[in-house]
């Protein structure tokens, strides 16, 4: 008995040894900075030759962000709107592509290579360059009269949504490289026999998709949802990220204010994630369990 | 009598043709018919073209001279292969020194990140210890914390240690499992080590090998696919990271994407007052973009199998 205990202890000690780099790193590079930036967000930070001086200002930074700094609320709202439009598109699109690639076709490898390519090259400056050249929209779709009349006849909100979509469609689709592969990997692991059984029972392809494919993919949809929201919100071209970084080195605002902004941003992303994953999980439970 | 017999034979024949046609076009199982295949290929090709459109555009424009750019008759194929754009872009980007610097600041942190993720993933996969679930949860939580929240304190910290402008500002977090998307790599190794059977390690244990020796001589050689995948992804993500890099590296170090971001400014600096090429044009800036992604394209060309199959093999979808 005694010996077993020590063996168990030894094992757990060994495990913690393997984990020790992460534990140290987490404390030094993540946990401490997290609290430090929370602390800074309640301070007015001044950089002096003797180091950093802070002065407690209560919620002033946060108040400033939502009342005076109209640019921040604006970019935040734009970001939220774009996130809400893009995420479903990315997920549905990558699901469709994964379903197409899962068919028995030739050149599967080639198509997978094509659809993953954007992940390799999509850095901020490359995308900025491409956007400047106007190649990120579907080629010349706005020149079609039908589309133009449709745009002019719709009201403000739908109009902005559509214009945004048309202007950035390729970039939005470019976000889906990893998601396609995750869906594809999950699809290839689904048991063929389930489909055969469903077919024998007289299910059509359409029914198979809704009753068999989608429920088995459900966990992966949640994984992709998280992945999409996170990568979308930390991308270098994100206007909110840009705003935070530009405020960092501004004399009038500085580190304290930028910290407050980054915390607001963090909470917003966490909220979006919680709502998104929460609703998906609840719906999944209701429907498929 | 004969008439009806004949017609029934004919009808049977027609039926047979009809069903043959039907199975050819629509397929027996619903997903191997001709029409269905046409649809799948058609969709894939059209979407693939839209996907690649910016890259095709980029490579086409990078070979266009100023005359070609202005000529409305020339849309896709330039009249001559005009290499001047690339020469200018090459000089503006200062390609080879920048490339070497980029490799220096991406390869080393990626290697460190991969190695450390392997150690941590192994620890999670093979040992039981208190608070394991909480620690694993924290690993996953680090994925959703945006780098911007940690940016300022880390910047202050690195500034204090005088690490701004040094590769250590990238390397140190990577070495402690807090680099770019470290959580994903830990997860990959965790899943991978859980998939491979324990038997060999247990046998070595009975033979008296220590845990570290088992890890280095048995687990690591088996984890080669996970190592390659993690390194490649890590490499690409570090390469494409510009927001953090430009802040941490200051003016000391630079990467190709950062130089691309400053392309226009550098160009203006180099060519002011030059009569021949005093204005930047689309061709030159596309050539610059092309040059900056070319190294990654070459890497991708040789390793795409790993990228594409990587997600399958890493078992991220769970077993």
Short mmCIF file of C-alpha atoms in Angstrom, two decimals, chain A:
data_model
loop_
_atom_site.label_atom_id
_atom_site.label_comp_id
_atom_site.label_asym_id
_atom_site.label_seq_id
_atom_site.Cartn_x
_atom_site.Cartn_y
_atom_site.Cartn_z
CA UNK A 1 0.00 0.00 0.00
CA UNK A 2 2.69 2.40 1.03
CA UNK A 3 4.76 1.57 -1.99
CA UNK A 4 1.84 2.13 -4.32
CA UNK A 5 1.26 5.53 -2.88
CA UNK A 6 4.84 6.54 -3.45
CA UNK A 7 4.75 5.20 -6.98
CA UNK A 8 1.66 7.22 -7.68
CA UNK A 9 3.25 10.27 -6.16
CA UNK A 10 6.38 9.72 -8.17
CA UNK A 11 4.36 9.50 -11.35
CA UNK A 12 2.47 12.67 -10.67
CA UNK A 13 5.70 14.43 -9.80
CA UNK A 14 7.11 13.26 -13.12
CA UNK A 15 4.07 14.62 -14.93
CA UNK A 16 4.47 17.97 -13.28
CA UNK A 17 8.14 17.99 -14.28
CA UNK A 18 7.13 17.58 -17.91
CA UNK A 19 4.64 20.37 -17.45
CA UNK A 20 6.97 22.69 -15.59
CA UNK A 21 7.99 24.80 -18.62
CA UNK A 22 4.35 25.48 -19.32
CA UNK A 23 3.49 26.24 -15.71
CA UNK A 24 6.38 28.70 -15.38
CA UNK A 25 5.57 30.23 -18.75
CA UNK A 26 1.89 30.50 -17.92
CA UNK A 27 2.63 32.39 -14.72
CA UNK A 28 5.33 34.65 -16.17
CA UNK A 29 4.03 35.30 -19.68
CA UNK A 30 0.28 34.89 -19.39
CA UNK A 31 -1.23 35.02 -15.90
CA UNK A 32 0.91 37.84 -14.57
CA UNK A 33 0.60 39.98 -17.73
CA UNK A 34 -3.13 39.37 -17.70
CA UNK A 35 -3.51 40.79 -14.21
CA UNK A 36 -0.96 43.49 -14.80
CA UNK A 37 -2.89 44.75 -17.81
CA UNK A 38 -6.08 44.63 -15.77
CA UNK A 39 -4.27 46.68 -13.14
CA UNK A 40 -2.97 49.12 -15.76
CA UNK A 41 -6.43 49.58 -17.19
CA UNK A 42 -7.46 51.36 -13.99
CA UNK A 43 -4.39 53.60 -14.03
CA UNK A 44 -3.10 56.65 -15.79
CA UNK A 45 0.33 55.49 -16.96
CA UNK A 46 3.15 57.92 -17.48
CA UNK A 47 6.52 56.87 -18.81
CA UNK A 48 9.26 58.81 -17.12
CA UNK A 49 13.04 58.39 -17.25
CA UNK A 50 12.83 56.66 -13.86
CA UNK A 51 10.43 54.05 -15.21
CA UNK A 52 6.71 53.78 -15.31
CA UNK A 53 4.56 55.86 -13.02
CA UNK A 54 0.97 55.00 -12.46
CA UNK A 55 -1.89 56.88 -10.91
CA UNK A 56 -5.16 55.28 -9.94
CA UNK A 57 -8.04 56.74 -11.95
CA UNK A 58 -10.87 54.29 -11.20
CA UNK A 59 -13.02 53.62 -14.25
CA UNK A 60 -11.95 56.72 -16.12
CA UNK A 61 -10.23 54.80 -18.93
CA UNK A 62 -13.32 52.71 -19.53
CA UNK A 63 -15.58 55.75 -19.36
CA UNK A 64 -13.37 57.51 -21.86
CA UNK A 65 -13.52 54.54 -24.23
CA UNK A 66 -17.29 54.54 -24.39
CA UNK A 67 -18.06 58.23 -24.13
CA UNK A 68 -15.26 60.33 -25.60
CA UNK A 69 -13.40 57.98 -27.95
CA UNK A 70 -16.08 57.65 -30.60
CA UNK A 71 -13.61 55.94 -32.91
CA UNK A 72 -13.27 52.96 -30.58
CA UNK A 73 -16.98 52.25 -30.24
CA UNK A 74 -17.27 52.64 -33.96
CA UNK A 75 -14.49 50.19 -34.87
CA UNK A 76 -15.76 47.79 -32.24
CA UNK A 77 -19.24 47.83 -33.72
CA UNK A 78 -17.88 47.44 -37.24
CA UNK A 79 -15.77 44.52 -36.07
CA UNK A 80 -18.77 42.88 -34.40
CA UNK A 81 -20.93 43.31 -37.47
CA UNK A 82 -18.25 41.88 -39.76
CA UNK A 83 -17.66 38.99 -37.35
CA UNK A 84 -21.36 38.18 -37.25
CA UNK A 85 -21.57 38.22 -41.04
CA UNK A 86 -18.35 36.37 -41.74
CA UNK A 87 -18.39 33.55 -39.20
CA UNK A 88 -21.52 31.76 -40.49
CA UNK A 89 -20.32 32.22 -44.06
CA UNK A 90 -16.90 30.76 -43.27
CA UNK A 91 -18.38 27.78 -41.47
CA UNK A 92 -21.04 26.98 -44.06
CA UNK A 93 -18.60 27.50 -46.89
CA UNK A 94 -15.94 25.27 -45.39
CA UNK A 95 -18.57 22.62 -44.71
CA UNK A 96 -19.70 22.71 -48.34
CA UNK A 97 -16.13 22.49 -49.63
CA UNK A 98 -15.37 19.64 -47.25
CA UNK A 99 -18.48 17.77 -48.44
CA UNK A 100 -17.47 18.29 -52.06
CA UNK A 101 -13.92 17.12 -51.38
CA UNK A 102 -15.24 14.08 -49.56
CA UNK A 103 -16.88 12.81 -52.76
CA UNK A 104 -15.06 10.14 -54.75
CA UNK A 105 -13.31 12.46 -57.18
CA UNK A 106 -9.98 12.60 -58.90
CA UNK A 107 -7.36 15.24 -58.07
CA UNK A 108 -8.54 15.39 -54.49
CA UNK A 109 -5.03 16.26 -53.37
CA UNK A 110 -4.80 19.11 -55.84
CA UNK A 111 -8.05 20.68 -54.70
CA UNK A 112 -7.12 20.33 -51.06
CA UNK A 113 -3.82 22.05 -51.81
CA UNK A 114 -5.65 24.91 -53.49
CA UNK A 115 -8.10 25.43 -50.66
CA UNK A 116 -5.40 25.42 -48.05
CA UNK A 117 -3.05 27.76 -49.90
CA UNK A 118 -4.43 31.02 -48.41
CA UNK A 119 -3.49 29.89 -44.89
CA UNK A 120 0.13 29.85 -46.03
CA UNK A 121 0.30 33.27 -47.62
CA UNK A 122 -2.30 35.34 -45.80
CA UNK A 123 -0.29 37.78 -43.74
CA UNK A 124 -1.56 41.26 -43.00
CA UNK A 125 0.54 43.20 -45.52
CA UNK A 126 -0.17 40.72 -48.33
CA UNK A 127 -3.89 41.10 -47.81
CA UNK A 128 -3.61 44.87 -47.56
CA UNK A 129 -1.80 44.89 -50.89
CA UNK A 130 -4.41 42.71 -52.52
CA UNK A 131 -7.24 44.83 -51.12
CA UNK A 132 -5.62 47.94 -52.53
CA UNK A 133 -5.68 46.31 -55.94
CA UNK A 134 -9.39 45.50 -55.58
CA UNK A 135 -8.87 41.83 -56.29
CA UNK A 136 -10.51 40.63 -53.12
CA UNK A 137 -14.01 40.98 -54.47
CA UNK A 138 -15.64 38.71 -56.98
CA UNK A 139 -14.39 39.93 -60.35
CA UNK A 140 -16.48 42.84 -61.59
CA UNK A 141 -19.72 41.69 -59.98
CA UNK A 142 -20.66 45.23 -59.06
CA UNK A 143 -20.73 46.20 -62.68
CA UNK A 144 -23.75 44.07 -63.36
CA UNK A 145 -26.86 46.19 -63.64
CA UNK A 146 -29.00 43.65 -61.81
CA UNK A 147 -26.80 43.81 -58.79
CA UNK A 148 -26.66 47.58 -58.86
CA UNK A 149 -30.44 47.95 -58.97
CA UNK A 150 -30.74 45.42 -56.18
CA UNK A 151 -28.33 47.43 -54.07
CA UNK A 152 -30.08 50.72 -54.65
CA UNK A 153 -33.50 49.27 -53.86
CA UNK A 154 -32.55 47.82 -50.49
CA UNK A 155 -32.34 49.83 -47.31
CA UNK A 156 -29.28 50.88 -45.33
CA UNK A 157 -28.34 47.90 -43.21
CA UNK A 158 -28.74 45.16 -45.81
CA UNK A 159 -26.97 47.43 -48.23
CA UNK A 160 -23.87 47.76 -46.05
CA UNK A 161 -23.88 44.04 -45.36
CA UNK A 162 -24.06 43.22 -49.06
CA UNK A 163 -21.43 45.74 -50.07
CA UNK A 164 -19.12 44.44 -47.39
CA UNK A 165 -19.69 40.89 -48.57
CA UNK A 166 -19.08 41.70 -52.20
CA UNK A 167 -15.95 43.68 -51.46
CA UNK A 168 -14.37 41.13 -49.17
CA UNK A 169 -15.80 37.81 -50.24
CA UNK A 170 -12.52 36.24 -51.27
CA UNK A 171 -10.80 37.33 -48.07
CA UNK A 172 -13.67 35.92 -46.01
CA UNK A 173 -13.38 32.66 -47.90
CA UNK A 174 -9.64 32.72 -47.41
CA UNK A 175 -10.16 32.34 -43.70
CA UNK A 176 -11.59 28.86 -44.12
CA UNK A 177 -8.49 26.82 -44.96
CA UNK A 178 -8.00 25.12 -41.60
CA UNK A 179 -11.74 24.72 -41.05
CA UNK A 180 -12.11 22.81 -44.33
CA UNK A 181 -9.44 20.37 -43.27
CA UNK A 182 -10.99 19.86 -39.85
CA UNK A 183 -14.39 19.10 -41.39
CA UNK A 184 -12.80 16.86 -43.99
CA UNK A 185 -10.90 14.87 -41.38
CA UNK A 186 -14.11 14.38 -39.41
CA UNK A 187 -16.04 13.36 -42.53
CA UNK A 188 -13.47 10.78 -43.47
CA UNK A 189 -13.71 9.24 -40.06
CA UNK A 190 -17.48 8.79 -40.14
CA UNK A 191 -18.44 5.18 -40.52
CA UNK A 192 -19.60 4.33 -44.06
CA UNK A 193 -21.94 1.71 -42.66
CA UNK A 194 -24.20 4.33 -41.12
CA UNK A 195 -24.83 5.74 -44.59
CA UNK A 196 -25.44 2.32 -46.06
CA UNK A 197 -27.93 1.53 -43.33
CA UNK A 198 -29.70 4.82 -43.90
CA UNK A 199 -29.80 4.19 -47.66
CA UNK A 200 -31.32 0.75 -47.15
CA UNK A 201 -33.99 2.35 -45.02
CA UNK A 202 -34.77 4.56 -47.98
CA UNK A 203 -33.16 7.82 -47.00
CA UNK A 204 -32.22 10.17 -49.82
CA UNK A 205 -28.89 11.98 -49.97
CA UNK A 206 -30.57 15.10 -48.74
CA UNK A 207 -32.02 13.31 -45.71
CA UNK A 208 -28.69 11.60 -45.10
CA UNK A 209 -26.99 14.95 -44.87
CA UNK A 210 -29.40 16.40 -42.33
CA UNK A 211 -29.94 13.25 -40.28
CA UNK A 212 -26.53 11.60 -40.39
CA UNK A 213 -23.75 13.91 -41.55
CA UNK A 214 -24.67 17.05 -39.68
CA UNK A 215 -25.17 15.42 -36.27
CA UNK A 216 -21.83 13.61 -36.49
CA UNK A 217 -20.14 16.84 -37.50
CA UNK A 218 -21.75 18.82 -34.71
CA UNK A 219 -18.76 18.82 -32.32
CA UNK A 220 -16.51 19.90 -35.18
CA UNK A 221 -18.83 22.79 -35.99
CA UNK A 222 -18.32 24.05 -32.45
CA UNK A 223 -14.53 23.59 -32.73
CA UNK A 224 -14.53 25.50 -36.00
CA UNK A 225 -16.74 28.19 -34.54
CA UNK A 226 -14.23 28.83 -31.77
CA UNK A 227 -11.30 28.68 -34.17
CA UNK A 228 -12.94 31.08 -36.62
CA UNK A 229 -13.92 33.66 -34.02
CA UNK A 230 -10.48 33.60 -32.38
CA UNK A 231 -8.43 33.80 -35.56
CA UNK A 232 -10.73 36.44 -37.00
CA UNK A 233 -10.41 38.64 -33.96
CA UNK A 234 -6.64 38.48 -33.57
CA UNK A 235 -5.84 39.01 -37.23
CA UNK A 236 -3.39 41.84 -37.80
CA UNK A 237 -5.71 43.76 -40.11
CA UNK A 238 -8.47 43.96 -37.56
CA UNK A 239 -9.32 47.65 -37.02
CA UNK A 240 -9.78 47.17 -33.26
CA UNK A 241 -6.31 45.67 -32.90
CA UNK A 242 -4.95 48.56 -34.91
CA UNK A 243 -6.73 51.09 -32.72
CA UNK A 244 -5.38 49.50 -29.54
CA UNK A 245 -1.82 49.50 -30.82
CA UNK A 246 -1.97 53.06 -32.05
CA UNK A 247 -3.25 54.21 -28.64
CA UNK A 248 -0.36 52.50 -26.90
CA UNK A 249 2.17 55.07 -27.97
CA UNK A 250 -0.04 58.11 -27.95
CA UNK A 251 1.05 60.56 -25.29
CA UNK A 252 -2.46 61.61 -24.25
CA UNK A 253 -3.74 58.07 -23.76
CA UNK A 254 -0.85 55.67 -23.28
CA UNK A 255 -0.52 52.20 -21.81
CA UNK A 256 -3.31 52.55 -19.27
CA UNK A 257 -5.93 53.46 -21.80
CA UNK A 258 -4.70 50.88 -24.31
CA UNK A 259 -4.91 48.22 -21.58
CA UNK A 260 -8.49 49.21 -20.85
CA UNK A 261 -9.32 48.95 -24.55
CA UNK A 262 -7.70 45.54 -24.83
CA UNK A 263 -9.71 44.31 -21.83
CA UNK A 264 -12.95 45.58 -23.30
CA UNK A 265 -12.01 43.81 -26.50
CA UNK A 266 -11.16 40.60 -24.66
CA UNK A 267 -14.48 40.64 -22.82
CA UNK A 268 -16.38 41.27 -26.04
CA UNK A 269 -14.69 38.33 -27.76
CA UNK A 270 -15.27 36.12 -24.73
CA UNK A 271 -18.94 37.12 -24.73
CA UNK A 272 -19.32 36.39 -28.43
CA UNK A 273 -17.64 33.01 -27.94
CA UNK A 274 -19.82 32.19 -24.95
CA UNK A 275 -23.02 33.11 -26.78
CA UNK A 276 -22.00 31.33 -29.96
CA UNK A 277 -20.80 28.12 -28.37
CA UNK A 278 -23.63 28.21 -25.83
CA UNK A 279 -26.41 28.44 -28.38
CA UNK A 280 -24.78 25.82 -30.58
CA UNK A 281 -24.36 23.43 -27.67
CA UNK A 282 -27.93 23.93 -26.44
CA UNK A 283 -29.38 23.47 -29.92
CA UNK A 284 -27.20 20.43 -30.47
CA UNK A 285 -28.39 18.88 -27.24
CA UNK A 286 -32.02 19.46 -28.12
CA UNK A 287 -31.79 18.15 -31.62
CA UNK A 288 -29.33 15.37 -31.61
CA UNK A 289 -29.37 13.78 -28.21
#
